[in-house]
Structure formats: structure tokens, C-alpha cells
Short mmCIF file of C-alpha atoms and ligand atoms in Angstrom, two decimals:
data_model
loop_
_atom_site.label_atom_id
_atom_site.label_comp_id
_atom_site.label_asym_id
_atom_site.label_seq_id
_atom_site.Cartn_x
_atom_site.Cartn_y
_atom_site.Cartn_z
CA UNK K 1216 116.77 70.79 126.07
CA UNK K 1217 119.56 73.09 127.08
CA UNK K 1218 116.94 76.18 125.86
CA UNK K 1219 114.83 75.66 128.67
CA UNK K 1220 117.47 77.54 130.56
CA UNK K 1221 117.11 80.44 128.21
CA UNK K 1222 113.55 80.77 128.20
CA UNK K 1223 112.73 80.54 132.04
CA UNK K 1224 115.14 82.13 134.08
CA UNK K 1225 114.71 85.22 131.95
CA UNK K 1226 110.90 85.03 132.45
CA UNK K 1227 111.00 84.59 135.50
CA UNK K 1228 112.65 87.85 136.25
CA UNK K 1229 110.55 89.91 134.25
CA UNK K 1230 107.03 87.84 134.70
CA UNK K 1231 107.00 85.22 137.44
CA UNK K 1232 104.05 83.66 136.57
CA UNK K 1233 104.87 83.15 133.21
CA UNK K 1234 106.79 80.41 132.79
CA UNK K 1235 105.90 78.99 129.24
CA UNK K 1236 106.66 74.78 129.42
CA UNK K 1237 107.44 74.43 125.41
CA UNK K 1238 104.93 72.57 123.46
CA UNK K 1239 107.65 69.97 122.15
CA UNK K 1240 107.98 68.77 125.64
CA UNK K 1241 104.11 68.75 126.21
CA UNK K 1242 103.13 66.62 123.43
CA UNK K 1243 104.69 63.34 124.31
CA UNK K 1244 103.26 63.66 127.98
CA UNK K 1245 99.91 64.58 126.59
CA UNK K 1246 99.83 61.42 124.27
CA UNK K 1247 101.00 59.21 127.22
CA UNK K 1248 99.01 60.92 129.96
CA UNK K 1249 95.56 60.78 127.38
CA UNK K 1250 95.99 57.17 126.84
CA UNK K 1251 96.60 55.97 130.24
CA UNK K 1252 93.62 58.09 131.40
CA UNK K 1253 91.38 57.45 128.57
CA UNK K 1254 91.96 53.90 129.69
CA UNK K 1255 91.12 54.33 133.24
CA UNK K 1256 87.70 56.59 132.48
CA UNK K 1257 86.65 53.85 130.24
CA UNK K 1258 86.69 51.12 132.89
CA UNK K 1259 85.12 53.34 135.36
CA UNK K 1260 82.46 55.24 133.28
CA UNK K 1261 82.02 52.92 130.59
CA UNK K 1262 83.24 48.91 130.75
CA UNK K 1263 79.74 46.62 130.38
CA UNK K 1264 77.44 49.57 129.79
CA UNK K 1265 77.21 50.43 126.33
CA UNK K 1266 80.29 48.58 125.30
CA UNK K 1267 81.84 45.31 127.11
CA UNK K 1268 85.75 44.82 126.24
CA UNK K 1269 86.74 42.38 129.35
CA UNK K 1270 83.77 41.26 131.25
CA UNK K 1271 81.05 39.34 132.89
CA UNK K 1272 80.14 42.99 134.26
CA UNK K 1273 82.65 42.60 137.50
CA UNK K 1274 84.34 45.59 136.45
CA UNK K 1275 81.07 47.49 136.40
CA UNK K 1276 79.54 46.21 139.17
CA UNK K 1277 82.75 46.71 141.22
CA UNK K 1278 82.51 50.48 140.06
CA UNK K 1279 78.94 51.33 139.77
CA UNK K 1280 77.87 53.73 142.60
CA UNK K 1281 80.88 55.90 141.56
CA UNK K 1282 79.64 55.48 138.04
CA UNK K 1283 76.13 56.93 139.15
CA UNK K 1284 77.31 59.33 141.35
CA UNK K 1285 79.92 60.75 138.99
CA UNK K 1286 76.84 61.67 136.62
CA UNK K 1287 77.77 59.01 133.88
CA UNK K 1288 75.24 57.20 132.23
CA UNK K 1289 75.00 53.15 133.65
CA UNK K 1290 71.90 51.53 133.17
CA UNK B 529 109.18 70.21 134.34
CA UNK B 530 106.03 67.81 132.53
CA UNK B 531 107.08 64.98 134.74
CA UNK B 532 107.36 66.91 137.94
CA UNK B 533 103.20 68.33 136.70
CA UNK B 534 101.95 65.28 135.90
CA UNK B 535 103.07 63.28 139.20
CA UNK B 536 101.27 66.18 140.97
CA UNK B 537 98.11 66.44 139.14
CA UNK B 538 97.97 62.59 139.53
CA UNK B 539 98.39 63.40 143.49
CA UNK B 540 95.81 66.40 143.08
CA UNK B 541 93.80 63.98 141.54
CA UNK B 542 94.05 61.33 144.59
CA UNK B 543 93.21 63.77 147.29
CA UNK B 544 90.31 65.00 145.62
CA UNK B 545 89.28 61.53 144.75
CA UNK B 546 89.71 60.86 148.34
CA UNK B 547 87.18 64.06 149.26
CA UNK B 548 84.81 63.22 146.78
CA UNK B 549 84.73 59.35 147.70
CA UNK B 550 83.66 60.66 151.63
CA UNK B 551 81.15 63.36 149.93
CA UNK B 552 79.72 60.97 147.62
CA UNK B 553 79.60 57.85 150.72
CA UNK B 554 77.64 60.26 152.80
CA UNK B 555 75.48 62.24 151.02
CA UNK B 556 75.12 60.23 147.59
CA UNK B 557 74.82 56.58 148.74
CA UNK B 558 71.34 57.02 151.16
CA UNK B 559 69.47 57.93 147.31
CA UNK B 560 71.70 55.28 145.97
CA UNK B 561 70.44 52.63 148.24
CA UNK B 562 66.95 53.91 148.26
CA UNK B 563 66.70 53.82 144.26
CA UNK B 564 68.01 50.41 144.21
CA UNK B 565 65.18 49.39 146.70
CA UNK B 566 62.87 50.83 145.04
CA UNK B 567 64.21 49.23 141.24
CA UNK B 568 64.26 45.75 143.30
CA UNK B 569 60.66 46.15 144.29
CA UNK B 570 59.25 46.32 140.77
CA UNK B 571 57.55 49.22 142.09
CA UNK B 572 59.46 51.43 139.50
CA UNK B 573 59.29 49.41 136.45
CA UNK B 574 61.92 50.53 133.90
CA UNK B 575 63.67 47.86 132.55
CA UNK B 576 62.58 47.13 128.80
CA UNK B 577 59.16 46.39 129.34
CA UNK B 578 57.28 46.79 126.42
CA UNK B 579 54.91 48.75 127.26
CA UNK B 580 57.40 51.12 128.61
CA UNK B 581 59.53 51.16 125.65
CA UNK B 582 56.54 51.88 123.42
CA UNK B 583 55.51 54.44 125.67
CA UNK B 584 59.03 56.94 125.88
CA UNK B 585 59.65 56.13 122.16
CA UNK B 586 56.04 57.44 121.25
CA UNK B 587 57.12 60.77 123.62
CA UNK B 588 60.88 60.77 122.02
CA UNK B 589 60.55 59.58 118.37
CA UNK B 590 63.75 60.98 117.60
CA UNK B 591 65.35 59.51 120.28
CA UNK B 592 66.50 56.03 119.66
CA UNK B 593 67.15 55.04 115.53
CA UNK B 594 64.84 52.75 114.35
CA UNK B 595 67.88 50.27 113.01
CA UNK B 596 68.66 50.12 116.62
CA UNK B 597 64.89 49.28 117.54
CA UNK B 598 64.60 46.66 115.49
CA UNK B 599 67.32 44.93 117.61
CA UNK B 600 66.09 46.30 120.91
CA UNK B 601 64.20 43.11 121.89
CA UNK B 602 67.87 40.89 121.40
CA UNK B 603 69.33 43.33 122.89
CA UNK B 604 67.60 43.85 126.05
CA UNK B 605 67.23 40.06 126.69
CA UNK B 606 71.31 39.80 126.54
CA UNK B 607 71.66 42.53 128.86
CA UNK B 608 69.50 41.26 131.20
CA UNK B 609 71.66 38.17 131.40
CA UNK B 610 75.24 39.91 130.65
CA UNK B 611 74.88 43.15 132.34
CA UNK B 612 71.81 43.66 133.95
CA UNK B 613 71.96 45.25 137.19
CA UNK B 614 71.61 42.33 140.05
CA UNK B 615 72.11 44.25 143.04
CA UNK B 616 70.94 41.88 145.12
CA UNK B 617 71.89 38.38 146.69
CA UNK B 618 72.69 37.31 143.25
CA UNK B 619 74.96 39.99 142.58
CA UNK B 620 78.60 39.58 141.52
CA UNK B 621 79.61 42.20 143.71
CA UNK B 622 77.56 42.78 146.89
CA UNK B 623 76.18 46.16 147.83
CA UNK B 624 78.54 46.83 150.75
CA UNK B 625 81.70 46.37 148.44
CA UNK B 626 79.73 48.57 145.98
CA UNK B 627 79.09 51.40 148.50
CA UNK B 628 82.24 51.43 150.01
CA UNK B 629 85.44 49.93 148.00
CA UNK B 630 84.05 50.44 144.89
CA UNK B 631 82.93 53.77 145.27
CA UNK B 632 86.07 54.61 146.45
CA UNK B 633 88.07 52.93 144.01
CA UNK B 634 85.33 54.62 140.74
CA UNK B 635 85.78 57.88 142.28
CA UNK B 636 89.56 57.75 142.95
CA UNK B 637 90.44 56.17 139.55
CA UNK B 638 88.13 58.72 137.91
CA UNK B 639 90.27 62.25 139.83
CA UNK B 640 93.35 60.61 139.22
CA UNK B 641 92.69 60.31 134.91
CA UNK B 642 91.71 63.49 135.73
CA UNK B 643 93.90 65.34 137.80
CA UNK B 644 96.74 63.96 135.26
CA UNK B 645 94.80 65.49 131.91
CA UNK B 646 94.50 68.52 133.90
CA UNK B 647 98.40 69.11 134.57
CA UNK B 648 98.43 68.14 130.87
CA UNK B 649 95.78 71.28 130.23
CA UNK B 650 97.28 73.38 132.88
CA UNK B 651 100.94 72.82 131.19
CA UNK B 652 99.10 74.24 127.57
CA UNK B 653 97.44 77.28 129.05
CA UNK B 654 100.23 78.30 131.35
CA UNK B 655 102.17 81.13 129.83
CA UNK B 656 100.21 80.95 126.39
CA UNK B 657 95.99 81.41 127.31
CA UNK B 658 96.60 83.04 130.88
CA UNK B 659 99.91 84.52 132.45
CA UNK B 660 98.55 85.10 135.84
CA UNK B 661 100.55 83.14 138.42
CA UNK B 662 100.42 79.46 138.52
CA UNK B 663 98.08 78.87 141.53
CA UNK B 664 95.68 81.44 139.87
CA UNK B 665 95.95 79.82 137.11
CA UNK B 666 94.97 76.11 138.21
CA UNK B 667 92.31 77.65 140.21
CA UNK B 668 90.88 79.15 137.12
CA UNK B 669 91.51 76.24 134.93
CA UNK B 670 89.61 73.68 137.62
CA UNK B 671 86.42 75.98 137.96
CA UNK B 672 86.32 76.45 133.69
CA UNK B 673 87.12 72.55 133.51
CA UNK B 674 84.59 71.89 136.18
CA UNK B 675 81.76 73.99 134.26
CA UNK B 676 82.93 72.59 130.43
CA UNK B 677 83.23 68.64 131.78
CA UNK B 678 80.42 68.13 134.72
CA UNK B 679 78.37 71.16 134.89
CA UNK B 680 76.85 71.89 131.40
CA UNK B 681 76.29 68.17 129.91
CA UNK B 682 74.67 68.01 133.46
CA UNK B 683 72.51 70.03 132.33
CA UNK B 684 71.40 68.53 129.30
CA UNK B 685 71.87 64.95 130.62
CA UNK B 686 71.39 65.01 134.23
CA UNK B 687 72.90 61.96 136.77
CA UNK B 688 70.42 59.03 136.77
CA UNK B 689 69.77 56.98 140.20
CA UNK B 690 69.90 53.32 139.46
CA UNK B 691 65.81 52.70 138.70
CA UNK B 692 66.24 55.18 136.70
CA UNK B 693 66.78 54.44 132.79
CA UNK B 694 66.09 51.55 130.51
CA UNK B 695 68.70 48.82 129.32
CA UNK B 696 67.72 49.08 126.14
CA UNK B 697 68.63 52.57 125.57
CA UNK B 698 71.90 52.68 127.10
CA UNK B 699 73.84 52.85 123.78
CA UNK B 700 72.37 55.81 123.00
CA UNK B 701 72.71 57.44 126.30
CA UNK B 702 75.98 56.82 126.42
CA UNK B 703 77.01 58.33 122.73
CA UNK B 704 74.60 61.39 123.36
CA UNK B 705 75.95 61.84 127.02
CA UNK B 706 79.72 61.48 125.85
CA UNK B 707 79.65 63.07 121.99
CA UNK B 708 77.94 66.44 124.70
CA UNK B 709 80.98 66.18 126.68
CA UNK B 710 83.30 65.99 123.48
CA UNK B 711 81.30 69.04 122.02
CA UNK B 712 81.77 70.66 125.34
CA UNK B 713 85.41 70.64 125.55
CA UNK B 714 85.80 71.28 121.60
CA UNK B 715 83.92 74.21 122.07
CA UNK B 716 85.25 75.31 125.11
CA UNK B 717 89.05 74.87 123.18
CA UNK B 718 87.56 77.08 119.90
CA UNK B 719 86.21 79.95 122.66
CA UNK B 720 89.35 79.74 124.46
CA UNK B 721 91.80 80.35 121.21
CA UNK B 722 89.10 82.59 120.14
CA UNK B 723 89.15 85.09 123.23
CA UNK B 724 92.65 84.42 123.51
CA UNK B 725 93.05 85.96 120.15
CA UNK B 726 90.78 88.86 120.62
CA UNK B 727 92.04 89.70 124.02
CA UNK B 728 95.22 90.68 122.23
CA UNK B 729 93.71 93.15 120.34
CA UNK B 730 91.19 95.05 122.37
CA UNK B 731 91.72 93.45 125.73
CA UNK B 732 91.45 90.75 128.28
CA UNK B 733 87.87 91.67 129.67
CA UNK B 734 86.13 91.70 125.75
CA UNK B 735 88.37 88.28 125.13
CA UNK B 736 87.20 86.57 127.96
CA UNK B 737 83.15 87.74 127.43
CA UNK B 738 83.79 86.77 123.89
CA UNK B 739 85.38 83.40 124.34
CA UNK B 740 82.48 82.88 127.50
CA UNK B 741 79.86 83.82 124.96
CA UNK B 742 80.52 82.12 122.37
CA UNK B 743 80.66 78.93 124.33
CA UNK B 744 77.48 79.59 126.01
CA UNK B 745 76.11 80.21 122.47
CA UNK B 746 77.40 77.08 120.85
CA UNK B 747 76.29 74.89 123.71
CA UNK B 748 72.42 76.44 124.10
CA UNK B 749 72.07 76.35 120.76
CA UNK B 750 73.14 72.29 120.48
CA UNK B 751 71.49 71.75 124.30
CA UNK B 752 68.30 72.56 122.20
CA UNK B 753 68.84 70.92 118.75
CA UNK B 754 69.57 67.19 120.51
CA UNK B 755 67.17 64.72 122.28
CA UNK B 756 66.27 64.57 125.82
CA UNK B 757 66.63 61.78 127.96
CA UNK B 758 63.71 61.66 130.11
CA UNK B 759 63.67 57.53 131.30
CA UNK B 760 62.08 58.30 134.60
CA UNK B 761 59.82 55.87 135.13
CA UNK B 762 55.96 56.79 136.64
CA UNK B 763 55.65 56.69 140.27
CA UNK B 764 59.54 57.44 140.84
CA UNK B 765 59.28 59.71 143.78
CA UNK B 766 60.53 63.28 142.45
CA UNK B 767 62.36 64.08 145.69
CA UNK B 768 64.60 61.23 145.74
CA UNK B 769 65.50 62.02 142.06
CA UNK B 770 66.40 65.61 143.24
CA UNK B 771 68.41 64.55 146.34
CA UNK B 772 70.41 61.55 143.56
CA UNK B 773 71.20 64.41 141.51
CA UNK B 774 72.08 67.31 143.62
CA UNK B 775 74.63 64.78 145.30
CA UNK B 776 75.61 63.55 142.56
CA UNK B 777 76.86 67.36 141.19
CA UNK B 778 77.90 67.76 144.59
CA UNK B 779 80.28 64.85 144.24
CA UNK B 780 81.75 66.35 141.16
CA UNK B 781 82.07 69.89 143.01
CA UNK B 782 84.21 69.26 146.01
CA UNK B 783 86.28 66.83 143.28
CA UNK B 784 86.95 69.34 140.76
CA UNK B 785 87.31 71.92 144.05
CA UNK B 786 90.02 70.27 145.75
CA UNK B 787 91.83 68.87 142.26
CA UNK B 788 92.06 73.03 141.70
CA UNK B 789 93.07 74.09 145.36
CA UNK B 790 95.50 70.87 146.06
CA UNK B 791 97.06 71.17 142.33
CA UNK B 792 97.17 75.38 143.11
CA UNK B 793 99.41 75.08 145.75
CA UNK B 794 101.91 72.00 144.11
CA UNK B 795 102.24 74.00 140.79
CA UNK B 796 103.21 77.36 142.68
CA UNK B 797 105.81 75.11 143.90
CA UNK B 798 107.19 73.95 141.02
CA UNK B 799 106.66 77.19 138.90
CA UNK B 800 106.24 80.14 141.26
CA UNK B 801 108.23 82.84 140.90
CA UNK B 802 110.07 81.23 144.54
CA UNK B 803 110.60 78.17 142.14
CA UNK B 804 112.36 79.82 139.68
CA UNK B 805 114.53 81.86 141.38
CA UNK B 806 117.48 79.04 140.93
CA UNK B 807 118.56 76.60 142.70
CA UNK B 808 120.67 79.09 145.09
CA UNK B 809 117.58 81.40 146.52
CA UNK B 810 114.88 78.76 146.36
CA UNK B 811 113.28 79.06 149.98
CA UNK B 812 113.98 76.16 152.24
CA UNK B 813 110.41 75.46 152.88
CA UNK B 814 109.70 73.14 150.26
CA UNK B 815 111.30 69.49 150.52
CA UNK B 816 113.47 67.98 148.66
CA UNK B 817 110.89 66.85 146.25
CA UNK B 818 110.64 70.21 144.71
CA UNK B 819 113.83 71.07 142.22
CA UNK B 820 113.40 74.85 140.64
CA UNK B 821 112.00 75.43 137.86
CA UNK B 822 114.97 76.50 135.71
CA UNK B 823 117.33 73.23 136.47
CA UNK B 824 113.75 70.30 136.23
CA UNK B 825 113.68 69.05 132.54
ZN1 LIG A 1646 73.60 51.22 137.49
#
């Protein structure tokens, strides 16, 4: 992790808006970051529309005008 | 350095939430409520009748499978009961939580998953796709996300008002409105690598047309090879579908606006060239939330 030195304070000299993060370090934030969001879009575009994982619907009633308005399909 | 993007794409994501929530109260929720009246007096009919059915399948034959027809009838009489839409007395959740806390909760929830896979996109494309500065960056990133995401499978599959759209062929809506939205962004990905790589050679300005046409090519091209959606029902007044839809794209404009303007000025923070000038000539201005660049694992 110690490389990070190396590769931005250089940069940043030459290029300042260059800064490059390395993709080692992205990848395990992607994968968390994608799930947790993935999780979150499905309740709010998706739960009790075409597929129902918890509910009577409360989740998609609760969440419906913002499901309309945000252009997703809902009923 | 991820960490430090992520927490502020999340809070990108929250004030644009916030924005669009206020947008989408005023200006979307008069067609909302209007719709709904107009679904709850039958005058509007477009829930599974029959006749209705028969009717948009005759005009869309390609449109829903016939193995999922044959179950359409089941299907539509367990909606009606599980899901259907009772936005009235005998709703679970009454319209003024729906218009207000809801909204705001959909909205918000929806620009924070957001705002975090866009620090997630902006962390990929910084110093690889684009090496402008960080806030130009973002800014460009938001308006390409907003155009690959929202505005072309809007398009193709325009918002609905509630009234709008029949239970029965809400499977398919939803895999034709989401597999557009995949095909968008793969696209968009395959242009971007594309131009990326061409730029290299004979510059940025025939990279970037390149990449930008061969995204607009790919997505005409399947815009025009997959089946409409065209549920509105006869009588729905066209005006009130126009005013559901423009707010509805409005909403998504002022969220994906202030996502790239809010998350423009917290990445130049964390990986301006005044953020990476060590931890000795960093400018005072920023708060103690904001460690350089060089030192932030
Ligand atoms: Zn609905």
C-alpha cells in the first residue's frame, strides 16, 4: 500500500489532475459498493412489481411516487 | 483514498436526493395525484381487462410471449389481490405518506445507490479514460451517466403515470425497461474503452466522436429492433401524460445535476492538485475531514 506514495505525489507534480486510484484498491469497494446499492435500487425500483422478495407490497407502496417519478416501470 | 470517494458520493448522492425529492414534490406529484384520480374513477380503464389485453396484444404481437399469456389471467387476478395498486382508503400506505415520506425516502435511497456507484465509476475513469482535473471530470462523468442511465432508455421506455400500464404486463416491462438500461451502460463501457483507445492514436476529439458514435449507433439500432410499450389507455388525456413525463425527466435532471456539481467540488478536495500537495502545503480551507491525497489509503 506503501506504492501509493510513489505513484501520486509524483503525479501530482507533473499532472494534478491525474491522480490514478490503482485498480487493486477499486475492486473490493466496487464489489461492496454494487451490492449494497444493487440492494437498495431493487427495493425502490423493483420490490412487488415484477418480482416480490419480502412483501405484502408495503415496501412498494411506501416507495411508489418516487418509483413513478424516477421513470421506472410500477404498474 | 476509495473510502474517503465513496463516503462523498454517498453524501453527493443525499443532497441531490434531497433536490430531486423537492423537484419531484412540486412539479411531479400534481400529475401524480391527477393520474391516480383519474385510474380510481374507472374512467381510464387499464387494468387487465380483457378486452384491453386483447386489444394492445393484437397492436404488439411481439410484445408479451405467448407462454406468459397463457398465465396472464392467474396472474393478473393475484396481482390484483397481492400488489395491485389501492391508492385509496384501502391502501396500505395512504397517499399523503406516499407523496411526501415516501417520495422522499424512493428518491433519496435511489441518489444515494447512486451517488456511491458513481464515486465507484468516477474512481475507474479518473487518471485512466479522462485526465482532466477531478471536478471536470465528475462533471463530465454525471452528464454521460445522466444521458447512458435516464435519458436514452427514456426514450425508448418513457415514465408511466400511475393509470397508465397494465398489471399483467409488468414482467415484461420491467425486463425490457432494465435489460435497455443494462445494454445502455454495456455499450456506453465498449464506446468508452473504444474512444479511449483511438484517442491515443489520432487524438482526443476523433476518440470521443468515435466512442459517442458508436454508442449512438448501437443504441438506435437496438431502440428500433425491440418492442414498444405503448399501455396508454383511450381517453387518457395527452397533456397530463406530457406534464407526468417531462417531470418525471426533470426529476432525474436536477438529481444527476447536483450528484455531478456537489460530488465536483468534494473530489477536487480530496484529489485536486491543492489535495495532493502533502500534508505540509495543503490550504487551510478545507476541514479536518479532508486528509491529502498522498497520506489517505
Ligand atoms: Zn404505481
Amino acid at each position: 500500500m506503501s506504492q501509493t506514495h510513489v505513484v501520486s505525489v509524483p503525479r501530482s507534480t507533473t499532472r494534478p489532475g491525474a491522480v490514478r486510484i490503482p485498480l487493486r484498491e477499486i475492486v473490493p469497494w466496487a464489489v461492496f459498493t454494487t451490492v449494497l446499492a444493487l440492494l437498495v435500487l431493487f427495493f425502490v425500483t423493483t420490490e412487488a412489481g415484477a418480482v416480490s422478495l419480502v412483501s405484502d407490497g408495503l415496501v412498494h407502496e411506501f416507495v411508489h411516487d418516487g418509483r413513478h417519478l424516477l421513470a421506472f416501470p410500477c404498474h | 483514498m476509495m473510502r474517503t470517494l465513496l463516503v462523498r458520493g454517498m453524501l453527493a448522492g443525499l443532497t441531490a436526493g434531497l433536490f430531486a425529492a423537492v423537484f419531484a414534490f412540486v412539479v411531479g406529484e400534481p400529475p401524480v395525484d391527477t393520474a391516480i384520480g383519474l385510474e380510481e374513477a374507472g374512467g381510464t380503464e387499464s387494468h387487465g381487462t380483457a378486452s384491453h389485453s386483447a386489444e394492445s396484444h393484437a397492436e404488439a404481437p411481439g410484445h408479451a410471449a405467448p407462454p406468459d399469456h397463457t398465465g396472464s389471467s392467474g396472474h393478473e387476478a393475484e396481482s390484483g389481490s397481492a400488489h395491485g395498486h389501492d391508492h385509496g382508503d384501502d391502501a396500505l400506505v395512504g397517499r399523503g405518506v406516499q407523496s411526501t415520506v415516501g417520495l422522499l425516502t424512493g428518491v433519496t435511497g435511489y441518489a444515494v445507490a447512486v451517488g456511491g456507484l458513481f464515486a465507484i465509476a468516477f474512481a475507474a475513469v479518473q487518471g485512466r479514460v479522462t485526465t482532466l482535473r477531478p471536478r471536470v471530470s465528475a462533471a463530465l462523468l454525471a452528464a454521460g451517466g445522466f444521458a447512458v442511465v435516464v435519458l436514452v432508455p427514456f426514450l425508448k421506455y418513457p415514465a408511466n403515470p400511475p393509470a397508465v400500464g397494465q398489471a399483467g404486463t409488468i414482467e415484461d416491462r420491467t425486463a425490457l425497461y432494465f435489460g435497455f438500461v443494462a445494454l445502455s451502460l454495456v455499450a456506453a463501457m465498449v464506446a468508452v474503452a473504444v474512444g479511449r483507445a483511438v484517442a491515443d492514436r489520432v487524438g482526443a476529439a476523433n476518440g470521443g466522436l468515435l466512442g459517442v458514435g458508436a454508442y449512438v449507433t448501437v443504441m438506435a439500432v437496438a431502440g428500433a429492433l425491440l418492442p414498444a410499450v405503448d399501455e396508454v389507455p383511450d381517453g387518457f388525456p395527452g397533456s397530463l401524460l406530457w406534464d407526468f413525463r417531462l417531470a418525471s425527466l426533470g426529476t432525474q435532471v436536477v438529481l444527476w445535476c447536483a450528484l455531478g456539481l456537489a460530488f465536483a467540488v468534494l473530489a477536487e478536495r480530496a484529489m485536486g492538485p491543492d489535495a495532493a500537495r502533502g500534508p505540509g502545503n495543503a490550504r487551510g480551507r478545507e476541514g479536518p475531514a479532508d486528509d491529502p491525497v498522498a497520506v489517505r489509503q
